[in-house]
């Protein structure tokens, strides 16, 4: 049965080729009754302009529980039903956003993973790392594989293809960090945040060979020194013990402190 949800979008990852939806993003948020929700598939670039929500916008959407995804937070959205509502402002150092995400903040990634292993949920989470050590940038395959290209080009005669084919990002980005937990041995997670990868695309064109300096200033130096950085994380359907950083929550520090959102 379909049900209506009001969702604050907090996570959108860079699209990937997929059998369902041709190219899709991992999209997630928080419902108005303070629960995590994952919306999939969301073929963002193929959606009508009036359906293309931004992060930190409330949307109304009809959803059904995902049939092929047993994770409790996973729902299939009816894209045509999307109605975009108000934005949640970043004014006053993201205070309105903090009020919404704060109650769902976990102590650390170690705790999120332990709870998920024991209970099967949460499979989405938000936490503040005790220490971000570095951002690791590694070369990746520069082009889509033939199978991935076939997925991206699979349109019917009734569908309108995006103006530009989805660009392959030729690097992977991983954060190395430690949790605020006595037994934490450290973590290294890939980050697939849409905003980060779009920054790469933009700055590679603008700064050419010097893109990495600008990129590291924003996503390494600022995230370590200036921002009260928290990571949105989610596990993978096929590999539930494997987790990704799917979004970054990064208001500036109001004062020199390492306090949490809550």
Coordinates of C-alpha atoms in Angstrom, one line a residue:
X1 CA 0.0 0.0 0.0
X2 CA 1.2 3.5 -0.9
X3 CA 1.6 6.0 1.9
X4 CA 2.3 9.7 2.0
X5 CA 5.5 10.9 3.5
X6 CA 6.9 14.4 4.2
X7 CA 10.7 14.1 4.0
X8 CA 13.6 16.6 4.6
X9 CA 16.2 15.6 2.0
X10 CA 19.6 15.4 3.7
X11 CA 21.5 13.0 1.4
X12 CA 22.0 12.7 -2.4
X13 CA 24.9 10.8 -3.9
X14 CA 26.5 11.1 -7.3
X15 CA 24.5 9.0 -9.8
X16 CA 25.7 5.6 -10.9
X17 CA 24.5 3.4 -13.8
X18 CA 21.8 1.0 -12.7
X19 CA 19.5 -1.7 -14.1
X20 CA 16.6 0.0 -12.4
X21 CA 16.3 3.6 -13.5
X22 CA 19.3 3.7 -15.9
X23 CA 21.2 6.1 -13.6
X24 CA 20.2 6.6 -10.0
X25 CA 21.3 8.4 -6.8
X26 CA 21.1 7.2 -3.3
X27 CA 18.7 9.6 -1.7
X28 CA 17.8 9.8 1.9
X29 CA 16.4 12.1 4.5
X30 CA 14.4 12.5 7.7
X31 CA 10.6 12.3 7.9
X32 CA 8.5 14.8 9.8
X33 CA 8.0 12.2 12.5
X34 CA 11.8 12.0 13.0
X35 CA 12.8 8.8 11.2
X36 CA 15.4 8.0 8.7
X37 CA 14.1 7.1 5.2
X38 CA 15.9 5.9 2.0
X39 CA 14.3 6.7 -1.3
X40 CA 15.3 4.5 -4.2
X41 CA 15.4 4.6 -7.2
X42 CA 15.6 8.3 -7.9
X43 CA 16.6 9.0 -11.5
X44 CA 17.3 12.6 -10.7
X45 CA 18.6 13.9 -14.1
X46 CA 15.6 12.3 -15.9
X47 CA 13.0 13.9 -13.6
X48 CA 10.9 16.9 -14.6
X49 CA 12.4 20.2 -13.4
X50 CA 9.6 20.8 -10.9
X51 CA 10.4 17.4 -9.2
X52 CA 14.2 18.1 -8.8
X53 CA 14.5 18.7 -5.1
X54 CA 17.6 20.1 -3.4
X55 CA 19.2 19.0 -0.2
X56 CA 17.5 20.5 2.9
X57 CA 14.2 20.9 1.1
X58 CA 11.0 19.3 2.5
X59 CA 9.1 17.2 -0.1
X60 CA 5.8 15.4 0.0
X61 CA 6.0 12.0 -1.8
X62 CA 4.0 8.9 -2.0
X63 CA 6.1 5.8 -1.2
X64 CA 5.7 2.0 -0.9
X65 CA 8.0 -0.2 1.2
X66 CA 10.8 -1.5 -1.0
X67 CA 10.1 -5.0 -2.1
X68 CA 13.6 -6.0 -3.0
X69 CA 15.3 -4.2 -0.2
X70 CA 14.7 -5.5 3.4
X71 CA 16.4 -2.6 5.1
X72 CA 13.7 -0.9 7.3
X73 CA 14.4 2.6 6.1
X74 CA 14.1 1.7 2.3
X75 CA 11.1 2.9 0.3
X76 CA 10.3 3.2 -3.4
X77 CA 9.1 6.7 -4.3
X78 CA 6.4 7.6 -6.8
X79 CA 8.4 10.2 -8.7
X80 CA 5.3 11.8 -10.2
X81 CA 3.9 12.4 -6.8
X82 CA 6.7 14.6 -5.6
X83 CA 5.7 18.0 -4.4
X84 CA 8.5 20.3 -3.3
X85 CA 7.8 22.4 -0.1
X86 CA 10.0 24.8 1.9
X87 CA 13.7 25.0 2.3
X88 CA 15.4 24.7 5.7
X89 CA 17.8 27.6 5.8
X90 CA 21.5 27.5 6.5
X91 CA 21.2 30.9 8.3
X92 CA 22.7 31.4 11.7
X93 CA 25.2 28.6 11.2
X94 CA 22.7 26.0 10.2
X95 CA 20.7 26.3 13.4
X96 CA 17.4 25.2 11.9
X97 CA 19.0 22.2 10.2
X98 CA 20.7 21.2 13.5
X99 CA 17.3 21.2 15.3
X100 CA 16.1 18.5 12.8
X101 CA 19.2 16.3 12.4
X102 CA 20.5 16.6 16.0
X103 CA 18.1 14.1 17.6
X104 CA 19.1 11.4 15.1
X105 CA 22.9 11.9 15.8
X106 CA 24.6 8.8 17.0
X107 CA 27.6 8.6 19.3
X108 CA 30.0 7.2 16.6
X109 CA 30.2 4.9 13.6
X110 CA 31.3 2.0 15.9
X111 CA 28.0 2.3 17.7
X112 CA 25.9 2.6 14.5
X113 CA 27.6 -0.5 13.0
X114 CA 27.1 -2.5 16.3
X115 CA 23.4 -1.6 16.5
X116 CA 22.9 -2.5 12.8
X117 CA 24.7 -5.9 13.3
X118 CA 22.6 -6.7 16.4
X119 CA 19.2 -5.4 15.3
X120 CA 19.3 -5.0 11.6
X121 CA 18.9 -1.3 11.9
X122 CA 19.7 1.6 11.6
X123 CA 21.2 1.3 8.1
X124 CA 21.5 5.1 7.9
X125 CA 23.2 7.3 10.5
X126 CA 24.8 10.5 11.4
X127 CA 27.8 11.0 13.7
X128 CA 30.7 13.3 14.5
X129 CA 34.1 11.7 14.1
X130 CA 36.5 12.3 16.9
X131 CA 39.4 13.0 14.5
X132 CA 39.5 13.2 10.7
X133 CA 43.0 12.2 9.8
X134 CA 43.0 12.9 6.0
X135 CA 41.2 12.8 2.7
X136 CA 42.6 10.1 0.4
X137 CA 42.3 10.7 -3.3
X138 CA 43.0 7.7 -5.5
X139 CA 42.8 7.3 -9.3
X140 CA 39.9 5.2 -10.6
X141 CA 38.9 4.0 -14.0
X142 CA 38.4 7.1 -16.2
X143 CA 35.7 5.7 -18.4
X144 CA 32.5 3.7 -17.9
X145 CA 32.7 0.0 -18.7
X146 CA 30.7 -1.3 -21.8
X147 CA 28.1 -2.8 -19.4
X148 CA 27.7 0.6 -17.6
X149 CA 27.5 2.5 -20.9
X150 CA 24.8 0.1 -22.0
X151 CA 22.8 0.9 -18.9
X152 CA 23.2 4.6 -19.3
X153 CA 22.0 4.5 -22.9
X154 CA 19.0 2.3 -22.4
X155 CA 16.1 4.6 -23.2
X156 CA 12.8 3.9 -24.8
X157 CA 11.4 6.0 -27.7
X158 CA 9.1 7.8 -25.2
X159 CA 11.9 9.0 -22.9
X160 CA 14.0 12.1 -23.2
X161 CA 17.6 11.5 -22.5
X162 CA 19.6 14.0 -20.4
X163 CA 21.4 16.7 -22.4
X164 CA 24.8 15.3 -21.4
X165 CA 25.7 11.7 -20.6
X166 CA 26.6 11.1 -17.0
X167 CA 30.3 11.8 -16.5
X168 CA 32.5 9.2 -14.9
X169 CA 34.5 10.5 -11.9
X170 CA 38.1 9.2 -12.5
X171 CA 39.0 9.3 -8.7
X172 CA 37.7 7.9 -5.5
X173 CA 37.5 9.9 -2.3
X174 CA 38.0 8.3 1.1
X175 CA 38.0 9.8 4.6
X176 CA 40.3 8.3 7.2
X177 CA 39.1 9.0 10.7
X178 CA 38.7 7.7 14.2
X179 CA 35.5 7.4 16.3
X180 CA 34.9 8.8 19.7
X181 CA 34.9 5.3 21.1
X182 CA 37.5 3.7 23.4
X183 CA 37.9 0.6 21.2
X184 CA 37.9 2.3 17.8
X185 CA 40.8 1.2 15.6
X186 CA 40.1 3.8 12.9
X187 CA 38.0 3.8 9.8
X188 CA 38.5 4.5 6.1
X189 CA 35.2 5.1 4.2
X190 CA 34.5 6.2 0.6
X191 CA 32.5 9.4 0.2
X192 CA 30.0 9.5 -2.6
X193 CA 28.3 12.8 -1.7
X194 CA 26.9 14.5 -4.7
X195 CA 28.1 18.0 -3.6
X196 CA 31.7 16.7 -3.3
X197 CA 31.8 15.1 -6.7
X198 CA 30.2 18.0 -8.4
X199 CA 32.9 20.2 -6.8
X200 CA 35.5 18.0 -8.5
X201 CA 33.8 18.3 -11.9
X202 CA 33.5 22.1 -11.6
X203 CA 37.0 22.7 -10.2
X204 CA 38.7 20.4 -12.6
X205 CA 37.4 22.5 -15.5
X206 CA 38.1 25.8 -13.7
X207 CA 41.5 25.1 -12.2
X208 CA 42.8 22.3 -14.4
X209 CA 45.9 20.8 -13.0
X210 CA 45.6 22.8 -9.8
X211 CA 42.1 21.4 -8.9
X212 CA 43.4 19.2 -6.1
X213 CA 44.7 22.2 -4.1
X214 CA 41.3 23.9 -4.1
X215 CA 39.5 20.6 -3.5
X216 CA 41.6 19.7 -0.5
X217 CA 41.2 23.1 1.0
X218 CA 37.4 22.7 1.0
X219 CA 37.0 19.0 1.8
X220 CA 40.1 18.3 3.9
X221 CA 41.5 21.4 5.6
X222 CA 38.1 23.1 6.2
X223 CA 36.5 19.8 7.3
X224 CA 39.2 19.2 9.8
X225 CA 40.0 22.7 11.1
X226 CA 37.0 25.0 10.6
X227 CA 33.8 22.9 10.3
X228 CA 31.9 21.0 12.9
X229 CA 31.9 18.0 10.5
X230 CA 29.5 15.1 10.8
X231 CA 29.2 12.2 8.4
X232 CA 25.9 10.8 7.0
X233 CA 26.5 7.1 6.4
X234 CA 24.6 4.2 4.9
X235 CA 25.3 0.6 4.4
X236 CA 25.1 -1.3 1.1
X237 CA 22.2 -3.6 0.3
X238 CA 24.4 -6.4 -1.1
X239 CA 27.1 -6.0 1.6
X240 CA 25.4 -4.8 4.8
X241 CA 28.7 -4.7 6.7
X242 CA 30.1 -2.3 4.2
X243 CA 29.4 1.4 4.9
X244 CA 29.8 4.6 2.8
X245 CA 29.8 8.2 3.7
X246 CA 26.8 9.4 1.7
X247 CA 26.7 13.0 2.8
X248 CA 28.5 15.6 4.9
X249 CA 27.0 17.9 7.5
X250 CA 29.4 20.8 8.0
X251 CA 28.4 24.0 9.8
X252 CA 31.2 26.1 10.9
X253 CA 32.4 25.9 14.5
X254 CA 30.8 28.7 16.4
X255 CA 33.7 28.8 18.9
X256 CA 36.8 26.6 19.2
X257 CA 35.1 23.5 20.5
X258 CA 34.5 19.9 19.6
X259 CA 31.0 19.6 21.1
X260 CA 28.3 17.6 19.4
X261 CA 25.1 18.8 17.8
X262 CA 23.3 17.4 20.9

